[in-house]
Coordinates of C-alpha atoms and ligand atoms in Angstrom, one line a residue:
M879 CA 27.1 13.1 -16.9
S880 CA 26.4 11.1 -13.7
T881 CA 24.8 7.7 -14.2
A882 CA 22.3 5.7 -12.2
I883 CA 20.8 2.3 -12.5
V884 CA 17.3 1.8 -10.9
I885 CA 16.2 -1.8 -10.1
G886 CA 12.4 -2.2 -10.4
A887 CA 9.7 -0.1 -12.0
G888 CA 7.2 -0.1 -9.2
V889 CA 5.7 3.2 -8.2
G890 CA 8.9 3.9 -6.1
G891 CA 11.4 3.1 -8.9
L892 CA 9.4 5.0 -11.6
T893 CA 9.1 8.1 -9.4
A894 CA 12.8 8.0 -8.5
A895 CA 13.9 7.5 -12.1
M896 CA 11.9 10.4 -13.4
K897 CA 13.1 12.7 -10.7
L898 CA 16.8 11.7 -11.1
A899 CA 16.5 12.2 -14.9
H900 CA 15.0 15.6 -14.4
A901 CA 17.9 16.6 -12.1
G902 CA 20.3 15.7 -15.0
V903 CA 21.3 12.1 -14.2
K904 CA 21.4 9.5 -17.0
V905 CA 19.1 6.7 -15.7
E906 CA 18.7 3.1 -16.8
L907 CA 15.7 1.4 -15.3
Y908 CA 15.6 -2.4 -15.2
E909 CA 12.3 -4.2 -14.6
K910 CA 12.0 -8.0 -14.5
S911 CA 8.3 -8.0 -15.5
P912 CA 7.0 -7.2 -19.0
V913 CA 4.9 -4.3 -17.6
P914 CA 5.7 -1.5 -15.1
G915 CA 3.9 -1.0 -11.8
G916 CA 5.0 -3.9 -9.5
R917 CA 2.2 -4.4 -6.9
C918 CA 0.3 -1.7 -8.8
G919 CA 0.1 -3.9 -11.8
R920 CA -2.8 -5.4 -13.8
V921 CA -4.4 -8.8 -14.1
E922 CA -6.1 -9.9 -17.3
V923 CA -8.3 -13.0 -17.4
G924 CA -10.2 -13.6 -20.6
E925 CA -12.2 -10.5 -21.4
F926 CA -11.9 -9.1 -17.8
R927 CA -9.3 -6.7 -16.3
F928 CA -8.4 -6.1 -12.7
D929 CA -6.0 -4.1 -10.6
L930 CA -3.5 -6.5 -9.2
G931 CA -3.2 -5.0 -5.8
P932 CA -4.0 -1.4 -4.7
T933 CA -7.4 0.0 -5.5
I934 CA -7.7 2.9 -3.0
L935 CA -5.8 6.1 -3.8
L936 CA -5.4 8.4 -0.8
M937 CA -3.5 11.7 -0.5
P938 CA -3.6 12.7 -4.1
F939 CA -1.7 15.9 -3.1
V940 CA 1.4 13.7 -2.7
L941 CA 1.1 12.6 -6.4
Q942 CA 0.5 16.3 -7.4
Q943 CA 3.6 17.3 -5.5
A944 CA 5.8 14.6 -7.1
F945 CA 4.8 15.8 -10.6
A946 CA 5.1 19.5 -9.7
S947 CA 8.6 18.8 -8.4
I948 CA 9.7 18.2 -11.9
G949 CA 7.6 21.0 -13.4
R950 CA 4.7 18.8 -14.5
K951 CA 1.0 18.7 -13.8
L952 CA -0.5 15.5 -12.6
E953 CA -3.8 16.3 -14.4
D954 CA -1.9 16.2 -17.8
H955 CA -1.1 12.5 -17.2
L956 CA -3.7 11.1 -14.8
E957 CA -7.4 11.7 -14.4
L958 CA -8.7 11.3 -10.8
Q959 CA -12.3 10.8 -9.7
R960 CA -13.5 11.1 -6.2
C961 CA -15.3 8.1 -4.7
D962 CA -18.2 9.2 -2.5
P963 CA -19.5 7.0 -0.9
H964 CA -16.2 5.6 0.2
Y965 CA -17.4 2.1 0.9
R966 CA -20.0 0.0 2.6
V967 CA -19.0 -2.0 5.7
H968 CA -20.9 -5.3 6.3
F969 CA -21.0 -6.6 9.9
R970 CA -21.7 -10.2 10.7
D971 CA -25.0 -9.4 12.5
G972 CA -26.4 -8.2 9.2
S973 CA -26.1 -4.5 9.9
R974 CA -24.2 -2.2 7.6
V975 CA -22.7 1.3 7.5
V976 CA -21.8 3.3 4.5
L977 CA -18.9 5.8 5.0
W978 CA -19.2 9.1 3.1
T979 CA -17.3 12.4 2.7
D980 CA -20.7 14.1 2.6
P981 CA -21.3 15.2 6.2
A982 CA -25.2 14.9 6.2
K983 CA -25.0 11.4 4.8
M984 CA -22.3 10.4 7.2
K985 CA -24.3 11.7 10.1
A986 CA -27.3 9.6 9.2
E987 CA -25.2 6.5 8.8
L988 CA -23.3 6.9 12.1
E989 CA -26.4 7.8 14.1
Q990 CA -28.3 4.7 12.9
I991 CA -25.6 2.6 14.5
E992 CA -24.8 4.7 17.6
P993 CA -27.2 7.5 18.4
G994 CA -25.3 10.6 19.4
S995 CA -22.1 9.5 17.8
Y996 CA -21.8 12.2 15.1
P997 CA -20.5 15.0 17.3
R998 CA -17.9 12.5 18.6
Y999 CA -17.0 11.6 15.0
Q1000 CA -16.4 15.3 14.4
Q1001 CA -14.1 15.4 17.4
F1002 CA -12.4 12.3 16.1
L1003 CA -11.7 14.1 12.8
A1004 CA -10.6 17.3 14.6
R1005 CA -8.1 15.2 16.5
G1006 CA -7.2 13.3 13.2
K1007 CA -6.3 16.6 11.6
I1008 CA -3.8 17.4 14.4
Q1009 CA -2.4 13.9 14.1
N1010 CA -2.3 14.1 10.3
D1011 CA -0.6 17.5 10.1
A1012 CA 1.9 16.8 12.8
A1013 CA 2.8 13.4 11.4
F1014 CA 3.3 14.9 7.9
E1015 CA 5.4 17.7 9.2
H1016 CA 7.5 15.9 11.7
F1017 CA 7.6 12.2 10.6
I1018 CA 6.3 11.2 7.2
T1019 CA 8.1 13.9 5.2
R1020 CA 11.4 13.5 7.2
H1021 CA 14.0 11.0 6.6
F1022 CA 15.9 9.9 9.8
S1023 CA 19.5 8.8 9.6
S1024 CA 19.7 8.1 13.3
V1025 CA 17.6 7.6 16.4
L1026 CA 19.1 10.8 17.8
E1027 CA 17.4 12.8 15.1
F1028 CA 14.1 11.0 15.9
V1029 CA 14.1 11.1 19.7
T1030 CA 14.8 14.7 20.6
P1031 CA 13.4 17.0 23.4
K1032 CA 11.2 18.5 20.8
S1033 CA 10.0 15.3 19.0
V1034 CA 9.0 13.3 22.1
P1035 CA 6.1 15.6 23.0
Q1036 CA 5.1 15.5 19.3
M1037 CA 5.1 11.7 19.3
V1038 CA 2.8 11.8 22.4
R1039 CA 0.6 14.4 20.7
V1040 CA 0.1 12.4 17.5
G1041 CA -0.3 9.1 19.3
A1042 CA 2.8 7.4 18.1
L1043 CA 3.1 5.6 21.5
S1044 CA -0.5 4.4 22.0
K1045 CA -2.6 2.1 20.0
L1046 CA -5.3 3.0 17.4
W1047 CA -7.9 0.6 18.8
S1048 CA -7.7 2.3 22.3
H1049 CA -7.8 5.7 20.6
V1050 CA -11.0 5.0 18.5
S1051 CA -12.6 3.4 21.5
K1052 CA -12.5 6.7 23.4
Y1053 CA -14.8 8.2 20.8
F1054 CA -17.3 5.4 20.0
A1055 CA -19.1 3.0 22.3
D1056 CA -20.4 0.7 19.6
D1057 CA -17.8 -1.8 18.4
R1058 CA -19.1 -1.6 14.9
L1059 CA -18.1 2.1 14.6
R1060 CA -14.8 1.3 16.3
Q1061 CA -14.2 -1.3 13.6
A1062 CA -15.3 0.8 10.7
L1063 CA -13.0 3.7 11.8
S1064 CA -9.9 1.7 12.6
F1065 CA -9.7 -1.2 10.0
Q1066 CA -8.0 1.3 7.6
T1067 CA -4.6 0.2 9.1
M1068 CA -5.1 -2.9 7.0
Y1069 CA -4.3 -0.7 4.0
L1070 CA -0.8 -1.0 5.5
G1071 CA -1.2 -4.6 6.4
V1072 CA -1.2 -3.9 10.1
S1073 CA -3.7 -4.7 12.9
P1074 CA -5.5 -1.7 14.5
Y1075 CA -4.7 -3.4 17.8
D1076 CA -1.0 -3.1 17.0
A1077 CA -0.9 0.1 14.9
P1078 CA 0.0 3.3 16.6
A1079 CA -2.9 5.7 17.2
V1080 CA -1.4 8.2 14.8
F1081 CA -2.8 6.0 12.0
A1082 CA -6.2 7.7 12.8
L1083 CA -4.8 10.0 10.1
L1084 CA -6.1 7.3 7.6
P1085 CA -9.9 7.7 8.4
Y1086 CA -9.2 11.4 8.7
T1087 CA -7.6 11.7 5.3
E1088 CA -10.3 9.5 3.7
A1089 CA -13.0 11.8 5.2
V1090 CA -11.3 15.1 4.4
H1091 CA -9.0 14.5 1.4
G1092 CA -11.1 11.8 0.0
I1093 CA -10.7 8.4 -1.7
W1094 CA -9.8 8.6 -5.3
F1095 CA -10.1 6.4 -8.3
P1096 CA -7.7 7.0 -11.2
R1097 CA -9.3 6.7 -14.6
G1098 CA -8.3 3.2 -15.8
G1099 CA -7.7 1.9 -12.3
M1100 CA -4.7 2.1 -10.0
H1101 CA -2.5 0.7 -12.7
A1102 CA -2.9 4.0 -14.4
V1103 CA -0.7 5.6 -11.7
P1104 CA 2.5 3.7 -12.8
L1105 CA 1.5 4.1 -16.4
A1106 CA 1.4 7.9 -15.9
L1107 CA 4.7 7.7 -14.2
A1108 CA 6.1 5.6 -17.0
E1109 CA 5.0 8.1 -19.5
V1110 CA 6.7 11.0 -17.6
R1111 CA 9.9 8.9 -17.2
R1112 CA 9.9 8.5 -21.0
L1113 CA 9.5 12.3 -21.5
E1114 CA 12.4 12.8 -19.1
G1115 CA 14.6 10.4 -21.1
V1116 CA 14.9 7.4 -18.8
A1117 CA 15.6 4.2 -20.6
L1118 CA 13.2 1.5 -19.3
H1119 CA 14.2 -2.1 -19.9
L1120 CA 11.1 -4.3 -19.4
G1121 CA 11.5 -8.0 -18.9
Q1122 CA 15.2 -7.5 -17.8
G1123 CA 15.7 -8.6 -14.3
V1124 CA 18.8 -7.9 -12.2
K1125 CA 20.6 -10.9 -10.8
Q1126 CA 23.0 -9.1 -8.4
V1127 CA 24.4 -5.8 -7.4
Q1128 CA 28.0 -5.6 -8.4
V1129 CA 30.4 -4.5 -5.7
E1130 CA 34.0 -3.4 -5.8
N1131 CA 35.9 -2.1 -2.7
G1132 CA 32.8 -1.7 -0.6
K1133 CA 31.0 0.3 -3.3
A1134 CA 28.1 -0.6 -5.6
V1135 CA 29.4 -0.1 -9.1
G1136 CA 26.6 -1.5 -11.2
V1137 CA 24.5 -4.7 -11.7
E1138 CA 24.7 -8.1 -13.3
L1139 CA 21.5 -8.7 -15.3
E1140 CA 19.7 -12.1 -15.2
D1141 CA 21.0 -12.7 -18.8
G1142 CA 24.6 -12.3 -17.6
Q1143 CA 25.3 -8.8 -19.0
V1144 CA 27.0 -6.4 -16.6
R1145 CA 26.0 -2.7 -16.5
R1146 CA 28.0 -0.1 -14.6
A1147 CA 26.8 3.2 -13.1
D1148 CA 27.8 5.8 -10.5
V1149 CA 25.0 4.7 -8.2
V1150 CA 22.5 1.9 -7.9
L1151 CA 19.0 2.6 -6.5
C1152 CA 17.0 -0.5 -5.6
N1153 CA 13.1 -0.4 -5.6
A1154 CA 12.7 -4.2 -5.4
D1155 CA 11.1 -5.3 -2.1
Y1156 CA 13.8 -4.6 0.5
A1157 CA 13.8 -7.9 2.4
W1158 CA 13.6 -9.9 -0.9
A1159 CA 16.4 -7.9 -2.5
V1160 CA 18.7 -8.0 0.5
K1161 CA 18.5 -11.8 0.3
H1162 CA 18.7 -12.2 -3.4
L1163 CA 20.5 -9.2 -4.9
L1164 CA 23.3 -8.4 -2.4
P1165 CA 26.6 -10.4 -2.5
P1166 CA 26.1 -13.5 -0.2
A1167 CA 28.6 -12.3 2.5
L1168 CA 26.4 -9.2 3.0
A1169 CA 23.0 -10.9 2.3
A1170 CA 23.3 -13.6 4.9
P1171 CA 23.7 -11.6 8.1
R1172 CA 21.2 -8.9 7.1
S1173 CA 18.6 -11.5 6.1
A1174 CA 19.1 -13.3 9.4
K1175 CA 18.3 -10.0 11.1
L1176 CA 15.3 -9.3 8.8
S1177 CA 13.9 -12.8 9.6
K1178 CA 13.2 -11.5 13.1
A1179 CA 11.3 -8.4 11.8
R1180 CA 7.6 -8.1 11.8
F1181 CA 6.0 -8.4 8.4
T1182 CA 2.7 -7.1 7.2
S1183 CA -0.2 -9.4 6.1
S1184 CA -0.4 -11.1 2.8
G1185 CA -3.5 -11.3 0.6
L1186 CA -5.3 -14.2 -0.9
M1187 CA -6.7 -12.7 -4.0
L1188 CA -9.6 -13.8 -6.2
Y1189 CA -10.1 -12.1 -9.5
L1190 CA -13.6 -13.0 -10.7
G1191 CA -15.1 -12.3 -14.1
L1192 CA -18.9 -12.6 -13.9
S1193 CA -21.5 -13.0 -16.6
Q1194 CA -23.8 -10.5 -14.9
R1195 CA -23.5 -7.3 -12.9
V1196 CA -23.9 -7.9 -9.2
E1197 CA -26.6 -5.6 -8.0
G1198 CA -26.0 -3.6 -4.8
L1199 CA -22.3 -3.7 -4.5
L1200 CA -20.5 -0.3 -4.3
H1201 CA -17.1 0.4 -5.9
H1202 CA -15.5 -0.5 -2.5
N1203 CA -17.0 -3.0 -0.1
V1204 CA -15.8 -4.4 3.2
F1205 CA -17.0 -7.5 5.0
F1206 CA -16.0 -8.2 8.6
G1207 CA -16.0 -11.7 10.1
R1208 CA -17.6 -12.7 13.3
D1209 CA -14.6 -12.2 15.6
F1210 CA -12.9 -8.9 14.6
K1211 CA -10.2 -9.0 17.3
G1212 CA -9.7 -12.7 17.0
S1213 CA -9.2 -12.5 13.2
F1214 CA -6.2 -10.1 13.7
N1215 CA -4.9 -12.4 16.3
D1216 CA -5.2 -15.4 13.9
I1217 CA -3.4 -13.5 11.1
F1218 CA -0.6 -11.7 13.0
E1219 CA 0.0 -13.9 16.1
K1220 CA -1.1 -17.5 15.2
G1221 CA -0.2 -17.3 11.5
R1222 CA -3.5 -18.9 10.4
V1223 CA -6.4 -17.9 8.3
P1224 CA -9.4 -16.9 10.4
D1225 CA -12.3 -19.4 10.3
D1226 CA -14.8 -16.7 9.6
L1227 CA -13.2 -14.4 7.0
S1228 CA -13.0 -10.7 6.8
F1229 CA -12.4 -9.4 3.2
Y1230 CA -12.6 -6.6 0.8
V1231 CA -14.4 -6.5 -2.6
N1232 CA -13.5 -4.1 -5.4
A1233 CA -16.1 -3.6 -8.1
P1234 CA -14.7 -0.9 -10.3
S1235 CA -17.3 -1.2 -13.1
R1236 CA -19.6 0.9 -10.8
T1237 CA -17.4 3.9 -11.6
A1238 CA -15.5 3.1 -14.8
E1239 CA -15.6 1.3 -18.1
G1240 CA -13.0 -1.1 -19.3
F1241 CA -12.9 -3.7 -16.5
A1242 CA -15.7 -6.0 -17.8
P1243 CA -17.7 -6.1 -21.0
E1244 CA -21.1 -4.3 -21.0
G1245 CA -23.5 -6.0 -18.5
K1246 CA -20.8 -8.2 -16.9
D1247 CA -18.7 -7.6 -13.8
A1248 CA -15.1 -7.8 -12.6
L1249 CA -14.6 -8.3 -8.9
Q1250 CA -11.2 -8.2 -7.1
V1251 CA -11.5 -9.9 -3.7
L1252 CA -8.7 -9.3 -1.2
V1253 CA -8.7 -11.6 1.9
P1254 CA -6.1 -10.6 4.4
V1255 CA -4.1 -13.7 5.5
P1256 CA -0.8 -14.3 7.3
P1257 CA 2.5 -13.8 5.5
L1258 CA 4.4 -17.0 4.6
G1259 CA 6.2 -18.8 7.5
G1260 CA 3.3 -20.5 9.2
P1261 CA 1.9 -24.0 8.7
V1262 CA -0.7 -23.1 6.0
D1263 CA -1.1 -25.2 2.9
W1264 CA -2.1 -22.4 0.5
K1265 CA -3.4 -24.7 -2.3
A1266 CA -5.9 -26.3 0.1
E1267 CA -6.6 -23.0 1.9
A1268 CA -7.4 -21.2 -1.4
G1269 CA -10.4 -23.5 -2.0
R1270 CA -11.8 -22.9 1.5
V1271 CA -11.3 -19.2 1.3
R1272 CA -13.0 -19.0 -2.2
A1273 CA -16.0 -21.0 -0.8
G1274 CA -16.1 -18.8 2.3
V1275 CA -16.2 -15.6 0.2
L1276 CA -18.9 -16.8 -2.1
A1277 CA -21.0 -18.1 0.8
R1278 CA -20.8 -14.8 2.6
L1279 CA -21.7 -12.7 -0.5
K1280 CA -24.7 -14.9 -0.9
D1281 CA -25.7 -14.5 2.8
E1282 CA -25.4 -10.7 2.4
G1283 CA -27.9 -10.8 -0.5
Y1284 CA -25.6 -10.4 -3.4
G1285 CA -26.8 -13.7 -4.9
D1286 CA -25.1 -17.0 -5.8
L1287 CA -22.1 -15.9 -7.9
E1288 CA -20.7 -19.4 -8.5
P1289 CA -22.8 -20.0 -11.7
L1290 CA -21.9 -16.5 -13.0
I1291 CA -18.1 -17.1 -12.9
E1292 CA -16.9 -17.0 -16.5
A1293 CA -13.2 -16.4 -15.8
E1294 CA -11.1 -16.4 -12.6
Q1295 CA -7.7 -16.3 -11.2
V1296 CA -6.5 -17.0 -7.6
L1297 CA -3.3 -15.6 -6.1
T1298 CA -1.9 -16.9 -2.9
P1299 CA 0.9 -15.7 -0.6
D1300 CA 3.2 -18.3 -2.4
D1301 CA 2.5 -16.5 -5.7
W1302 CA 3.2 -13.1 -4.1
Q1303 CA 6.6 -14.4 -3.1
T1304 CA 7.4 -16.4 -6.2
H1305 CA 6.0 -14.2 -9.0
H1306 CA 6.1 -10.8 -7.4
R1307 CA 9.2 -11.3 -5.3
L1308 CA 7.8 -10.1 -2.0
E1309 CA 9.6 -11.7 0.9
R1310 CA 7.2 -14.0 2.8
G1311 CA 4.5 -13.0 0.3
S1312 CA 4.0 -9.9 2.6
N1313 CA 1.8 -7.5 0.6
F1314 CA 3.0 -4.3 2.3
G1315 CA 6.6 -5.2 3.4
L1316 CA 7.9 -4.5 6.8
A1317 CA 5.2 -3.7 9.4
Q1318 CA 4.7 -0.2 10.6
N1319 CA 4.6 -0.7 14.3
F1320 CA 6.6 1.9 16.4
L1321 CA 9.8 -0.1 16.4
Q1322 CA 9.8 -0.4 12.6
L1323 CA 9.1 3.3 11.9
G1324 CA 11.4 6.3 11.4
P1325 CA 15.0 5.5 12.0
F1326 CA 14.1 1.9 13.0
R1327 CA 13.0 1.3 9.4
P1328 CA 15.6 0.8 6.6
K1329 CA 17.1 4.0 5.4
V1330 CA 17.5 5.1 1.8
S1331 CA 21.3 4.9 1.9
D1332 CA 22.6 1.4 2.3
P1333 CA 24.4 0.9 5.7
D1334 CA 27.2 -1.2 4.2
L1335 CA 27.6 -0.3 0.6
K1336 CA 28.5 3.2 -0.7
N1337 CA 26.6 4.2 -3.8
L1338 CA 23.7 1.8 -3.1
F1339 CA 20.4 3.4 -2.3
W1340 CA 16.8 2.1 -1.6
C1341 CA 13.3 3.2 -2.1
G1342 CA 9.9 1.6 -1.7
A1343 CA 7.4 0.2 0.7
S1344 CA 9.8 -1.2 3.3
V1345 CA 12.1 1.8 3.6
Q1346 CA 11.3 5.1 5.3
P1347 CA 8.6 6.5 5.5
G1348 CA 6.5 3.4 4.8
T1349 CA 4.1 1.5 2.6
G1350 CA 1.3 2.6 0.4
V1351 CA 1.3 4.3 -3.0
P1352 CA 1.7 8.0 -1.9
T1353 CA 4.2 7.1 0.9
V1354 CA 6.3 5.1 -1.5
M1355 CA 6.5 8.2 -3.7
I1356 CA 7.8 10.1 -0.7
S1357 CA 10.4 7.4 -0.1
A1358 CA 11.6 7.9 -3.8
G1359 CA 12.0 11.6 -3.0
F1360 CA 14.2 10.8 0.0
A1361 CA 16.3 8.4 -2.1
V1362 CA 16.7 11.0 -4.9
D1363 CA 17.8 13.6 -2.4
A1364 CA 20.4 11.1 -1.0
V1365 CA 21.6 10.1 -4.5
L1366 CA 22.0 13.7 -5.6
A1367 CA 23.9 14.6 -2.5
Q1368 CA 26.2 11.7 -3.1
L1369 CA 26.7 12.8 -6.7
G1370 CA 27.4 16.4 -5.6
M1371 CA 24.2 17.6 -7.2
A1372 CA 22.2 18.4 -4.1
R1373 CA 19.0 20.4 -4.5
P1374 CA 16.7 22.1 -2.0
R1375 CA 14.5 19.8 0.1
E1376 CA 11.0 19.3 -1.3
R1377 CA 8.1 19.8 1.0
V1378 CA 4.9 17.8 0.8
A1379 CA 1.8 19.7 1.8
Ligands
FAD592 C1 -3.0 -6.7 -2.5 C2 -2.5 -5.3 -2.2 C3 -3.3 -4.2 -2.0 C4 -2.8 -2.9 -1.7 N1 -3.7 -1.9 -1.5 C5 -3.3 -0.6 -1.5 C6 -4.2 0.4 -1.6 O1 -5.4 0.3 -1.8 N2 -3.6 1.7 -1.6 C7 -2.3 1.9 -1.5 O2 -1.9 3.1 -1.5 N3 -1.4 0.9 -1.4 C8 -1.9 -0.4 -1.4 N4 -1.0 -1.4 -1.4 C9 0.4 -1.1 -1.2 C10 1.1 -0.6 -2.4 O3 0.8 -1.4 -3.5 C11 2.6 -0.7 -2.2 O4 3.0 0.0 -1.0 C12 3.4 0.0 -3.4 O5 2.7 -0.2 -4.6 C13 4.8 -0.5 -3.4 O6 5.5 0.1 -4.4 P1 7.1 -0.2 -4.5 O7 7.5 0.7 -5.6 O8 7.7 -0.1 -3.2 O9 7.3 -1.7 -4.9 P2 6.7 -2.7 -6.0 O10 5.4 -2.3 -6.5 O11 6.8 -4.1 -5.3 O12 7.8 -2.6 -7.1 C14 9.0 -3.3 -7.1 C15 9.3 -3.6 -8.6 O13 10.7 -4.2 -8.6 C16 10.6 -5.2 -9.6 N5 11.7 -6.2 -9.3 C17 11.8 -7.0 -8.2 N6 13.0 -7.7 -8.3 C18 13.6 -7.3 -9.5 C19 14.8 -7.6 -10.1 N7 15.7 -8.5 -9.6 N8 15.2 -7.0 -11.2 C20 14.3 -6.0 -11.8 N9 13.1 -5.7 -11.3 C21 12.8 -6.3 -10.1 C22 9.2 -5.9 -9.4 O14 8.9 -6.6 -10.5 C23 8.4 -4.6 -9.2 O15 7.9 -4.1 -10.4 C24 -1.4 -2.7 -1.7 C25 -0.6 -3.8 -1.9 C26 -1.1 -5.0 -2.2 C27 -0.1 -6.1 -2.6

């Protein structure tokens, strides 16, 4: 029986492990943390519970497909609930817009901001469908081994068609005159940690998929996704070793032959598949002779934003908040410039508040509230003193919530935890504390993004946010599928390519 070691039980590692085991490979999965999930983990503070990172589940059909590929039904392991309204966006001038799937409600919301905008929203969505479908067919569900596969006489017109070569902000500006609607229908690139001024226009597929396929909330929160995957991996017979970190990939004659664990034990296998953050793992898990030159190259790459997180347990329910809430600072464009170009935290913050108790039980005791606040900030590497900055950010968030009429939350705080980019790097092993890994600008997409087969070491494979096709829970599951295909081909167990709808 062929054997595989998977490093890391994030969504990517769990998906890959269950698929490999289903294909007949004996899999050992090593996870340094005591719980599976990685960025999709859980935070517990006193009697309050929070999702660590992701809170927005898009493209549930990708999850369904991943389960179906091994003969299982997602619904048997995970209950999904649709969020409609999606979220409320708060602008600095005091105005607000609520985004809905429901067309009549959406129309009323858009028209109160920009009269006559709804027909153009419909055109924006029609264009979004073309972008979404073409991106899925030609780019997101394809792994590229070389630039020649990517840039072909057939693919170049496709790239122009989907807007891979233009910018999202310019695209959205063609449909809407009011900056507030432009902002509300382009900030979704921050789900990938990229500015809408830098992201290719093809990412209009995000507001499209929200409107058409919906925003979903897994019962139990996003952490329920890795828990469901972990359950299936158990049923498929994968051994999961929690609290057992890998120290280094073992190499003999240019091939990966196993791993050395942090406790010094050595484990051998036919292949090693690494789900730990790519840039972090290259630096820390590869033998130094390989790690140094590759890390030097990666240090010049563009990284996504980090997040300064506040997890607040409150003695009372905050009236008026929806499940998802977005707050934009005064200078929308300037804030992206601060984060991505100047490496500083904007003076007037933009942030996101997740209040899951609106939809589900189990996050806060009856009558109390659990808020996860995500403030996008630069990745590590700039001059920011994060301890000092955390205090300023916390005060800024509380002041803004008060200004917006949600009350003075300070006296209600019973329990809290703060997480800075330093913590993302130190505790969650994300290079530069970057929440989403390598950025997804054109030159870091497709064949320009790390491939699932290691370029130097035979039998070493990768999956996760920084490899093809890119970051985000569903996309990482697609990357696991790419990696499994490559592993099975290497082991002589190739299977037909899966298609994602
Ligand atoms: C704050 C935040 C908000 C986000 N919001 C969203 C959202 O709303 N929707 C969405 O779809 N996506 C969102 N994302 C992105 C999404 O979380 C990631 O793209 C995805 O979860 C990454 O999964 P992964 O499997 O690639 O990596 P990870 O989740 O990072 O998993 C890697 C695993 O490897 C383990 N590991 C590392 N080193 C070792 C070692 N040496 N030995 C053993 N194990 C090791 C880690 O502990 C971890 O469990 C968000 C991310 C963050 C941080």
